[in-house]
Tab-separated table of C-alpha atoms in Angstrom:
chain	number	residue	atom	x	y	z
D	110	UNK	CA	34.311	-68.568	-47.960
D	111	UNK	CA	31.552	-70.001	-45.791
D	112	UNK	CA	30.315	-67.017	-44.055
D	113	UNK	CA	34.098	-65.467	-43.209
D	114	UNK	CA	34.943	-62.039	-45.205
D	115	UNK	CA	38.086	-61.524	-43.076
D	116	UNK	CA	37.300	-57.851	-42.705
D	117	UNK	CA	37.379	-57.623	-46.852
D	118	UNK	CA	33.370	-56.125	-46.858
D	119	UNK	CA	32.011	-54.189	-44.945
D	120	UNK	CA	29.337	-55.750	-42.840
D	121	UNK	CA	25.753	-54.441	-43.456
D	122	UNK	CA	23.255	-54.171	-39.956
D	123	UNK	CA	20.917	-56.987	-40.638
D	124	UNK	CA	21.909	-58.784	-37.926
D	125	UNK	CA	21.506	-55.938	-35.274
D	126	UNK	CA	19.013	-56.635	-32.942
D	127	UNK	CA	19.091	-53.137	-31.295
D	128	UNK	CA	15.687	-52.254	-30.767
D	129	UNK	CA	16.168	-48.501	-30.166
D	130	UNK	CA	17.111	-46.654	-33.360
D	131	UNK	CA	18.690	-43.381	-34.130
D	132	UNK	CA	16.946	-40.296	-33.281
D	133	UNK	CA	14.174	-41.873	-31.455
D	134	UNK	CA	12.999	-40.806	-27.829
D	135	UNK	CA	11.758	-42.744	-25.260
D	136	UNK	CA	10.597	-41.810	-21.752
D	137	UNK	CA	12.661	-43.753	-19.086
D	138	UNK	CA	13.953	-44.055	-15.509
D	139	UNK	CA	17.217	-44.152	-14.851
D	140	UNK	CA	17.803	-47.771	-12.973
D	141	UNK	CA	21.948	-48.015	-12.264
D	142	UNK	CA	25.028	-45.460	-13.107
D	143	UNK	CA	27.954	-46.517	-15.536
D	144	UNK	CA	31.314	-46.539	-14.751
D	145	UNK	CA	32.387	-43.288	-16.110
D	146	UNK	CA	29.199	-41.672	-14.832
D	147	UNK	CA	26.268	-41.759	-17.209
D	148	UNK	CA	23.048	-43.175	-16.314
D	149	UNK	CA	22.124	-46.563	-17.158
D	150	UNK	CA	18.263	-47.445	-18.218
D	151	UNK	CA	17.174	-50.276	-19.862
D	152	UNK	CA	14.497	-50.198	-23.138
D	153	UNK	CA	13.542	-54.113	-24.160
D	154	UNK	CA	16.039	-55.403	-21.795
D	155	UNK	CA	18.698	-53.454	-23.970
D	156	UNK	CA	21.143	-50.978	-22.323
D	157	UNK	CA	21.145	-47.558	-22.901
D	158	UNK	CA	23.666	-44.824	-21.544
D	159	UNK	CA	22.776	-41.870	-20.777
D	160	UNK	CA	25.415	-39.051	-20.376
D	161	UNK	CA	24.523	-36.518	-17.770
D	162	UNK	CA	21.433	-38.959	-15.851
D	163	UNK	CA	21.573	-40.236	-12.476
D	164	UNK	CA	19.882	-42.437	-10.754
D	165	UNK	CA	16.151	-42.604	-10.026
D	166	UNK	CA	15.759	-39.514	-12.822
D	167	UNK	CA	12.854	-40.112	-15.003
D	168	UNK	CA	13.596	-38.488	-18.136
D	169	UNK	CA	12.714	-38.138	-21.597
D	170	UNK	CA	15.709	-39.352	-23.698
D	171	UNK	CA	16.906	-38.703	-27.703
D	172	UNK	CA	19.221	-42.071	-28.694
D	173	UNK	CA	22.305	-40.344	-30.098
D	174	UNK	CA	24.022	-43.784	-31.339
D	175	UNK	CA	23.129	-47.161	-31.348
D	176	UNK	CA	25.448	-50.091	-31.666
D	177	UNK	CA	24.067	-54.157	-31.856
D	178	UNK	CA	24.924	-54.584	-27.940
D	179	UNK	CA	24.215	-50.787	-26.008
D	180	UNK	CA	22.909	-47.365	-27.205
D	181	UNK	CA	24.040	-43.248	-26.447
D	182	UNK	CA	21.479	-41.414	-25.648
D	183	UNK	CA	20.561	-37.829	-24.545
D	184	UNK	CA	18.391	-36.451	-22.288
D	185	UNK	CA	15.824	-33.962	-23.844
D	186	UNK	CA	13.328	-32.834	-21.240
């Protein structure tokens, strides 16, 4: 009722605003490091890790996953 399925449905991606998708690559420079070590980068002002970056690498990257808030992604070239 009124918008709340109370984890009864699964919710469909409509709403994601991710503007990386699965699969897709992207040439990028690695801008900050995470906290567990992957490289951080940035594609429409949305986050993207990248495992095995570091900083200042300009890379070409393959987005492994992508959630509504941050993407995976690995590095290709």
């Amino acid at each position: 009722m009124f918008g709340n399925n109370y984890g009864n449905e699964r919710r469909d991606n409509r709403g994601n605003s991710a503007p990386v998708n699965e699969g897709e690559e992207y040439d990028v420079k690695i801008e900050d490091t995470g906290r567990d070590g992957d490289g951080i980068t940035k594609i429409e002002g949305f986050v993207v890790f990248v495992s095995g970056a570091k900083v200042g690498d300009e890379v070409k990257i393959r987005i492994s996953s992508a959630r509504r808030n941050f993407a995976f992604a690995e590095v290709v070239e």
